[in-house]
Coordinates of C-alpha atoms in Angstrom, one line a residue:
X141 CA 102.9 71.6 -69.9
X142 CA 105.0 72.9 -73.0
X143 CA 103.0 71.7 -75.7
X144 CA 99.1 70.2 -76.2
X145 CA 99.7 66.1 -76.8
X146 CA 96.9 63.8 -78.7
X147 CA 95.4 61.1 -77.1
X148 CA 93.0 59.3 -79.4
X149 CA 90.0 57.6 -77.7
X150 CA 87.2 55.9 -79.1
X151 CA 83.7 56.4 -78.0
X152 CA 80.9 54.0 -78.9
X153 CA 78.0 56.6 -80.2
X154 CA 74.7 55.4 -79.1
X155 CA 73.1 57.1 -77.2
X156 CA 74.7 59.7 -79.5
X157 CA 73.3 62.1 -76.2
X158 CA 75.9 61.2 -73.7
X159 CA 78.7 61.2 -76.1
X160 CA 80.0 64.7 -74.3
X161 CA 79.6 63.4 -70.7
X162 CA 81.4 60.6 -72.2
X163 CA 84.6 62.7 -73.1
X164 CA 85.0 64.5 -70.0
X165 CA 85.1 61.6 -68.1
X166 CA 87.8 59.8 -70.3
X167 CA 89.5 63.6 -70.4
X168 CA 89.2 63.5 -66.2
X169 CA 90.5 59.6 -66.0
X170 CA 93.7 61.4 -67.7
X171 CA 96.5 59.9 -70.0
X172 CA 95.7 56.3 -71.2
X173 CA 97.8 53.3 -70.8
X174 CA 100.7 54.2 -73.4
X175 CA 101.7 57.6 -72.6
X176 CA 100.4 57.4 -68.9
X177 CA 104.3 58.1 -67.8
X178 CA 104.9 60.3 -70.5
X179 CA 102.1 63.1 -70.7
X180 CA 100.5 65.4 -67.4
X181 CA 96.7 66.7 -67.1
X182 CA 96.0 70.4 -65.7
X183 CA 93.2 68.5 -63.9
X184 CA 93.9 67.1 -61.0
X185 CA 93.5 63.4 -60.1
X186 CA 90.4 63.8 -57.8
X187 CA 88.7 66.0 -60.5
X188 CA 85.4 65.0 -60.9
X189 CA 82.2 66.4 -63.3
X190 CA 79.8 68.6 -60.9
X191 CA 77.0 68.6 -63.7
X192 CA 76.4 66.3 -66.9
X193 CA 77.7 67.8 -70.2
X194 CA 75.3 69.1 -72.0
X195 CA 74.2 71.7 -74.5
X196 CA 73.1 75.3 -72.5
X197 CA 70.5 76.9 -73.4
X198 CA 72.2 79.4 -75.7
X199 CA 73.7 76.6 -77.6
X200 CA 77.0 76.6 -75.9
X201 CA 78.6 73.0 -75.0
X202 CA 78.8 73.2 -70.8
X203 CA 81.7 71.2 -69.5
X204 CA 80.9 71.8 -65.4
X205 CA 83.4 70.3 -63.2
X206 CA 84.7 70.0 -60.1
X207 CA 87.5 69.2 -57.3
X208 CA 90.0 70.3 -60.0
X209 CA 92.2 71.4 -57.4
X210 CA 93.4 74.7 -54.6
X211 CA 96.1 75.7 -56.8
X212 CA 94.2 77.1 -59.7
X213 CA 96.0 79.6 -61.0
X214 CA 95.3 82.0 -64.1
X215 CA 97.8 79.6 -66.0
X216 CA 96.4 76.5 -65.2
X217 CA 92.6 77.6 -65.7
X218 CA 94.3 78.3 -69.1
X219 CA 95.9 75.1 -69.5
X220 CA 92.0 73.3 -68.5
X221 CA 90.3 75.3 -71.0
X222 CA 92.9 73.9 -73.9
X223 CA 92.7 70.1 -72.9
X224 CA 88.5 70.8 -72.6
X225 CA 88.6 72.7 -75.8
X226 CA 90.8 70.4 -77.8
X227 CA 89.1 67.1 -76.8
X228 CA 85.8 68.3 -77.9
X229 CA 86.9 69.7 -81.6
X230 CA 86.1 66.6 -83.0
X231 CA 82.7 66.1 -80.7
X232 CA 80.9 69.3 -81.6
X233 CA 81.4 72.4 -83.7
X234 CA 79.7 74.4 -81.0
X235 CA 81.6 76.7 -78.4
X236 CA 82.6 75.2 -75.4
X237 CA 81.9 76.8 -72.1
X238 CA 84.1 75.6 -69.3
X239 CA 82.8 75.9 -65.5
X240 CA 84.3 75.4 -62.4
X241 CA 81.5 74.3 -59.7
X242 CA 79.2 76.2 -62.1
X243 CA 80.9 79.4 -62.2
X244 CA 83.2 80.2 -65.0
X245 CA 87.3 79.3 -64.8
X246 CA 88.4 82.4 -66.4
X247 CA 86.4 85.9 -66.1
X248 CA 87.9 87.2 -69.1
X249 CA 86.2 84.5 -71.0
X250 CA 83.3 82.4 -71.1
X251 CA 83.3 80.9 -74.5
X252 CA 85.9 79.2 -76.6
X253 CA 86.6 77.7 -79.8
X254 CA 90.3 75.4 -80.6
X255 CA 91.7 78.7 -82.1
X256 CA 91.1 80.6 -79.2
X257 CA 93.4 77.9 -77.3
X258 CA 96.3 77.8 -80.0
X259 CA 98.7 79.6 -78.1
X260 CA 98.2 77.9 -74.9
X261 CA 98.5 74.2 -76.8
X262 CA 102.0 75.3 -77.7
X263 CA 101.2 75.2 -81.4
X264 CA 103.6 78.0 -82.0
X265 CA 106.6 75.6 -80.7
X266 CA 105.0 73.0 -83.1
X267 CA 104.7 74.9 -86.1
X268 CA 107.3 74.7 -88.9
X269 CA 108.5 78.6 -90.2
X270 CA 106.8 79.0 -93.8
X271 CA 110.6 79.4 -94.8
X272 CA 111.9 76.6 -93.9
X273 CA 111.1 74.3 -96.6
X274 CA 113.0 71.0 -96.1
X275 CA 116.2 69.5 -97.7
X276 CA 118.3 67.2 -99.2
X277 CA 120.7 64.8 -98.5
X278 CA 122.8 64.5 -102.3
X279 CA 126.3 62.7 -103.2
X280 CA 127.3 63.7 -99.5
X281 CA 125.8 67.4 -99.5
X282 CA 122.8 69.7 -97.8
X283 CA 121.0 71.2 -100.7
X284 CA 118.2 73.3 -100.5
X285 CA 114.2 71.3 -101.4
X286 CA 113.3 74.5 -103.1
X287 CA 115.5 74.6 -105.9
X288 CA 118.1 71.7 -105.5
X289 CA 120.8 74.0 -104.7
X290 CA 123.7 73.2 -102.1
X291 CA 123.2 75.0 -98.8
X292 CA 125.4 77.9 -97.4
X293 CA 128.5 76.4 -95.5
X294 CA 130.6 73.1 -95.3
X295 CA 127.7 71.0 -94.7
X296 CA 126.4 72.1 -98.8
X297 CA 129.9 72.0 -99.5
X298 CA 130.1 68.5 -99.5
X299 CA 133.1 68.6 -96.6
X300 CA 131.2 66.3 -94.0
X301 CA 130.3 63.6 -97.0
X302 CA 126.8 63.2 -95.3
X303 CA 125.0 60.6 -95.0
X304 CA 122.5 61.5 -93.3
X305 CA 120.7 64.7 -91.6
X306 CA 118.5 66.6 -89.6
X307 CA 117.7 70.6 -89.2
X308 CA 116.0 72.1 -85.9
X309 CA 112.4 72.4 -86.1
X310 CA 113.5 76.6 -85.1
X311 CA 115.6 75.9 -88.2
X312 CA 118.7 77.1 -86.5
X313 CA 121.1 73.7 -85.9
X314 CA 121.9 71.0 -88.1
X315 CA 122.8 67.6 -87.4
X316 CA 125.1 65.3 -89.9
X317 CA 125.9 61.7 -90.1
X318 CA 128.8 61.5 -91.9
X319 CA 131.6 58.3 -93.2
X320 CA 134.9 58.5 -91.1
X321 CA 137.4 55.4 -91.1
X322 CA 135.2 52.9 -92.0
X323 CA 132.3 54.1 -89.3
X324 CA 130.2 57.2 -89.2
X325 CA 130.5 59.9 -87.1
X326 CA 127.9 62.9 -86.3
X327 CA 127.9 66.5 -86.2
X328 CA 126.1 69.0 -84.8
X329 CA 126.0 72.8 -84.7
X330 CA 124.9 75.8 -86.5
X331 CA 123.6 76.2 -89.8
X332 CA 125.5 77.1 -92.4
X333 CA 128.6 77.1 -89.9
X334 CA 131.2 74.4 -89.1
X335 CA 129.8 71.5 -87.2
X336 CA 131.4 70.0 -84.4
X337 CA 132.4 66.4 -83.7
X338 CA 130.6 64.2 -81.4
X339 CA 131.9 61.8 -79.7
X340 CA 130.1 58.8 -80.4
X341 CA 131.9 56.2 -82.3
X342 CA 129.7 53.9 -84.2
X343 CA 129.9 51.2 -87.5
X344 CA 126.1 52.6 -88.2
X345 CA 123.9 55.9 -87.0
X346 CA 120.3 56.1 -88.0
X347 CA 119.1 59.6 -89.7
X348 CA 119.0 62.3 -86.8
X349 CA 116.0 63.4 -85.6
X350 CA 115.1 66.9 -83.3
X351 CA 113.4 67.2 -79.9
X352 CA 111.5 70.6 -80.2
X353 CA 112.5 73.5 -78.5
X354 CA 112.3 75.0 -75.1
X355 CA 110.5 78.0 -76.1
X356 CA 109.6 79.9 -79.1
X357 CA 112.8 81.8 -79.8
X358 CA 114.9 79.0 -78.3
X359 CA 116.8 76.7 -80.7
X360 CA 117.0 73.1 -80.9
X361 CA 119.1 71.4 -77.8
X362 CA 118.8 67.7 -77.9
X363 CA 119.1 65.4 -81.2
X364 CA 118.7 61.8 -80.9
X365 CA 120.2 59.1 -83.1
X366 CA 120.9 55.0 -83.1
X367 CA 123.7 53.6 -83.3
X368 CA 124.7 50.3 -84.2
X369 CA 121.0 49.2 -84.0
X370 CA 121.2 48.0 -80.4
X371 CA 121.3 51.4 -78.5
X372 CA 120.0 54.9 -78.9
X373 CA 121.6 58.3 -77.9
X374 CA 120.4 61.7 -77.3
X375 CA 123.0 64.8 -77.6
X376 CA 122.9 67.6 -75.6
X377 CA 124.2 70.5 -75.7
X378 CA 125.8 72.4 -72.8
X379 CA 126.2 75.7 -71.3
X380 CA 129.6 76.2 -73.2
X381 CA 128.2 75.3 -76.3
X382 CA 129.8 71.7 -76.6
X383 CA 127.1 68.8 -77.6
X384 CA 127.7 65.6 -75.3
X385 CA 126.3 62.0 -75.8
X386 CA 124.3 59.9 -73.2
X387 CA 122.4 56.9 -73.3
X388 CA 118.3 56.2 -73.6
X389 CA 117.0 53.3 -72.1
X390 CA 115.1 51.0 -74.4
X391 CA 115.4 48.2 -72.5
X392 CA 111.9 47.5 -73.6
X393 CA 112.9 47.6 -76.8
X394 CA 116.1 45.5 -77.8
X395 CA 114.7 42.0 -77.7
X396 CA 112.6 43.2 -81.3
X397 CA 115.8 43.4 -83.2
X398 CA 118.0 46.0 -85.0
X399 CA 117.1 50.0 -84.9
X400 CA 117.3 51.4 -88.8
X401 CA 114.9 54.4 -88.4
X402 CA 114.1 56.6 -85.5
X403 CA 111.5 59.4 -85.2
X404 CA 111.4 61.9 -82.4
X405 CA 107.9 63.5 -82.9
X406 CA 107.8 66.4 -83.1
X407 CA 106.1 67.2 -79.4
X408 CA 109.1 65.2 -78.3
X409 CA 106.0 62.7 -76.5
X410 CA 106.5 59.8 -78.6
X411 CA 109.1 57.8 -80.8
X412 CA 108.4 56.1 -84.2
X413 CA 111.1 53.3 -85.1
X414 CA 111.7 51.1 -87.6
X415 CA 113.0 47.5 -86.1
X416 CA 113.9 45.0 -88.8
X417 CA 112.0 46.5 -91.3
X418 CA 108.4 46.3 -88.8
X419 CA 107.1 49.9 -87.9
X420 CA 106.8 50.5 -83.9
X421 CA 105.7 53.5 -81.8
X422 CA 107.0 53.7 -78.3
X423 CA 106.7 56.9 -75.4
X424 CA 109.1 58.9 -74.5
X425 CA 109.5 58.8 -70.3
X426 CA 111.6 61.3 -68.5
X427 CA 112.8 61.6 -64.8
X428 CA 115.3 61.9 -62.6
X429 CA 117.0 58.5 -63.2
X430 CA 116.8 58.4 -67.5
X431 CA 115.2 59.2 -70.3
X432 CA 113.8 56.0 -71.8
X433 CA 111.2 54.3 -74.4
X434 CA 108.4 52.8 -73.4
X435 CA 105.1 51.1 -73.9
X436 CA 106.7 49.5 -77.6
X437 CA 103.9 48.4 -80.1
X438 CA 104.2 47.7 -83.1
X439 CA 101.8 49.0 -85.5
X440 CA 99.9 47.5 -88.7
X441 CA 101.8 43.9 -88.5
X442 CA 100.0 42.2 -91.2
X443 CA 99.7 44.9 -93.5
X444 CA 103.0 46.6 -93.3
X445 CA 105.2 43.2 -91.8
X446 CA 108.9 43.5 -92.2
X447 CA 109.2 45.8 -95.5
X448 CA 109.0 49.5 -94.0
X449 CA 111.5 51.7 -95.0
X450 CA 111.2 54.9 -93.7
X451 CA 109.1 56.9 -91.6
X452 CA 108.1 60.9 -90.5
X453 CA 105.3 62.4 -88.9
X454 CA 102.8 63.7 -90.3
X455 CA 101.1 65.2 -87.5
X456 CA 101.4 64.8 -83.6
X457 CA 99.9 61.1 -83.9
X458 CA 100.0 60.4 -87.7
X459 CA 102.9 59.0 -89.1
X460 CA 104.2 58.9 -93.2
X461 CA 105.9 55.2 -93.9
X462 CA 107.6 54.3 -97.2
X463 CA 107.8 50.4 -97.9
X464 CA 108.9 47.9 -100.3
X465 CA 105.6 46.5 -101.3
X466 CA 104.1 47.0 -104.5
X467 CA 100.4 47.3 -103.3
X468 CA 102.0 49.8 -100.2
X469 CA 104.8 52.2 -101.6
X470 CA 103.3 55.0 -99.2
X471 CA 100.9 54.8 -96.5
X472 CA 99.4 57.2 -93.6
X473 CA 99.7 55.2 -90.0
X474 CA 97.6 56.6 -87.0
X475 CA 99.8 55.8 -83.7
X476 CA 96.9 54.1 -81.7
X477 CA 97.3 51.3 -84.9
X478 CA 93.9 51.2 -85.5
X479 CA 93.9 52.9 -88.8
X480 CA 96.5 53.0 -92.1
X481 CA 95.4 55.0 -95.3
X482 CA 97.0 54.4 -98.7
X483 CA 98.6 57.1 -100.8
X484 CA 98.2 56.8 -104.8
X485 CA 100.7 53.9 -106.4
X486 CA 101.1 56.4 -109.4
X487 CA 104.2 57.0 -110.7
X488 CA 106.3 55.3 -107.6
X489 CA 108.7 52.7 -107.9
X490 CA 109.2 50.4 -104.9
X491 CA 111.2 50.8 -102.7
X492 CA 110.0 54.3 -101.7
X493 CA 113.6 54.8 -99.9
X494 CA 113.1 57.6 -98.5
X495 CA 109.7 60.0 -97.1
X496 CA 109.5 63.6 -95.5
X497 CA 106.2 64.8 -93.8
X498 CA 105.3 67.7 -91.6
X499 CA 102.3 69.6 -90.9
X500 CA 101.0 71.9 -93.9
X501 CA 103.7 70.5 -96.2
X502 CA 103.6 67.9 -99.1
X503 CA 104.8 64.6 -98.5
X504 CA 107.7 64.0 -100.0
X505 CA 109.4 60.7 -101.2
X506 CA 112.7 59.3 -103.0
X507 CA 112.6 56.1 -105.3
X508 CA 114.8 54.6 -107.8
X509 CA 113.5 57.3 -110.5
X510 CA 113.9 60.2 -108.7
X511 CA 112.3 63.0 -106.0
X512 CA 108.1 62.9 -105.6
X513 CA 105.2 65.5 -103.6
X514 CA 101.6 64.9 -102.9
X515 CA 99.7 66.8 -101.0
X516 CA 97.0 64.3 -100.2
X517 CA 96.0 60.2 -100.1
X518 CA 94.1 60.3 -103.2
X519 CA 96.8 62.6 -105.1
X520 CA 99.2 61.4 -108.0
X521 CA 102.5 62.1 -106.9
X522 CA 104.2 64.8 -109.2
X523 CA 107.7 64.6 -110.2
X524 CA 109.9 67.4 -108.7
X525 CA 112.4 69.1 -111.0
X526 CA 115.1 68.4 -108.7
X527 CA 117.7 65.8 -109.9
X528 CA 118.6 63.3 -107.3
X529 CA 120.7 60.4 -107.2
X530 CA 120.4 56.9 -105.9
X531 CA 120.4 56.5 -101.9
X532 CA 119.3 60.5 -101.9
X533 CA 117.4 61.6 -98.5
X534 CA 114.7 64.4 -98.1
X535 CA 114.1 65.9 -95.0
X536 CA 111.5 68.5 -92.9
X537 CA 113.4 70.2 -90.1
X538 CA 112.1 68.0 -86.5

């Protein structure tokens, strides 16, 4: 109940009619199959519809239901109204009007539109801070993606000889994999400030990646990693400020091979993972035994097979992956695998070694001849003045 998750469903259209009623009774059924351990609905499990969707007379969309449950409190009327709202933006452009055995949930409102349910989908948590602009990973140094300059502090310095990297989606904390007696090590800490040691000895760690935040002044607490492709770690920090390694089970996960890639997104729901060199999207589960991945499938097997690269998030469920393929340098991936879209082949050189994405930013990639944007699929990608060198990263803090 921190943050407003995706759950793409399809709906066959005819009778085009019904299509609402439809909805809210996938919406009531709750989380599907994949993410049933991972995500919660504000309606209760013996919520049920009290009248059919339909248009009122004023032209509102009614969504009447009922049996949501005693314990409907002002914050979890709220948190109906967003998952209603939300799962109807792409239905109809008309307000929605949500009842509650025909009365309205909430008396201070009776008609809403997906912005008037921002704040309660957590999009605030979600939403990257118009100064934080991304970075780069250069001959062992943070620089700056706006003009190529090293950042403030060890990390730009070059002392870590990074690797690899990750900065908070608050934009606070930064996470470095960096080359220590023939292994890697990572640190984590603050900005600009000196990082501190973890203790997790490994020959190989994949780039870090960012679970969001608690709240919306809160900075980033847990960074996940793979090491050694066979196991995955999350690091935590604790009261006293140290950051401590323990294990995620991805029992589910090892018999596909070694981890190169791994994507927290950035809801912290989901996991995106490249497994020797095949793309795979698997759900984040938490309780009181572990934190695990489940649910693995692997997405777009005969288009992207084993040359995938890298990988970001573009959006909650929307994923950016570089590959080695001529015909394929840079594609757009939806996570239920039923859809890929292809970015422009202009200018790239394959491999594409490297791609950053994030919501309202330009996707940024890395190849042989040098640092790329685009803002869209059908957009040549533009050269960046920015000089990198070979085996350079870019990065979006998450």
């Amino acid at each position: 109940f921190t943050v407003l998750v995706p759950d793409p469903r399809y709906v066959v259209i005819p009778p085009a009619t019904s299509i609402p009623t439809r909805v809210t009774e996938l919406l009531i059924k709750g989380p599907g199959d994949t993410v049933r351990d991972t995500l919660k609905s504000a309606l209760g499990p013996d919520t049920d519809v009290f009248s059919e969707t339909k248009e009122a007379d004023d032209g509102a969309l009614e969504v009447n239901l009922t049996r949501v449950g005693k314990d409907l409190t002002p914050e979890k009327s709220k948190q109906i109204v967003a998952q209603v709202v939300k799962s109807y933006s792409g239905v109809t452009t008309s307000r929605v009007r949500v009842l509650v055995d025909g009365q309205q949930i909430l008396q201070d409102q009776r008609d809403y539109r997906p912005s008037d349910v921002s704040a309660t989908a957590g999009e605030a948590l979600l939403a990257l801070n118009a100064n934080l602009q991304g970075m780069l990973v250069v001959d062992g140094s943070i620089r700056s993606l706006t003009d190529g300059n090293p950042i403030k502090g060890p990390a730009g310095a070059g002392t870590y000889g990074a690797v690899s990297a990750a900065q908070s989606l608050d934009g606070s904390r930064l996470a470095v994999v960096s080359r220590s007696g023939g292994g890697m090590r990572l640190r984590v800490g603050e900005l600009e400030q000196e990082l501190s040691e973890v203790d997790l000895r490994a020959t190989t760690l994949s780039r870090p990646t960012w679970l969001l935040s608690s709240g919306p002044k809160e900075p980033g607490s847990e960074v996940w990693t793979a090491h050694d492709g066979t196991s995955v770690a999350r690091v935590t920090r604790s009261d006293n400020g140290s950051w401590t390694a323990k294990g995620v089970n991805i029992t589910d996960i090892t018999p596909f091979g070694p981890i190169s890639e791994l994507r927290l997104s950035r809801d912290g729901t989901r996991a995106a993972l490249v497994i020797a060199g095949k793309l795979y999207v698997a759900s984040v589960v938490r309780n009181d035994q572990d934190v695990a991945l489940r649910a693995p499938r692997q997405l777009q097997p005969s288009t992207l097979g084993a040359a995938v690269q890298s990988i970001d998030w573009l959006s909650q469920d929307v994923l950016v992956v570089s590959s080695s393929l001529p015909s394929l340098p840079v594609t757009r991936v939806y996570t239920d695998g039923y859809k890929v879209d292809r970015y422009s082949q202009s200018n790239l050189t394959v491999p594409v070694g490297s791609v950053a994405a994030a919501p309202a930013r330009q996707v940024q990639v890395i190849d042989s001849s040098g640092l790329w944007s685009a803002s869209d699929i059908t957009d040549v990608w533009r050269s960046s003045g920015i000089r990198v060198s070979s085996g350079s990263l870019v990065f979006y803090p998450g």
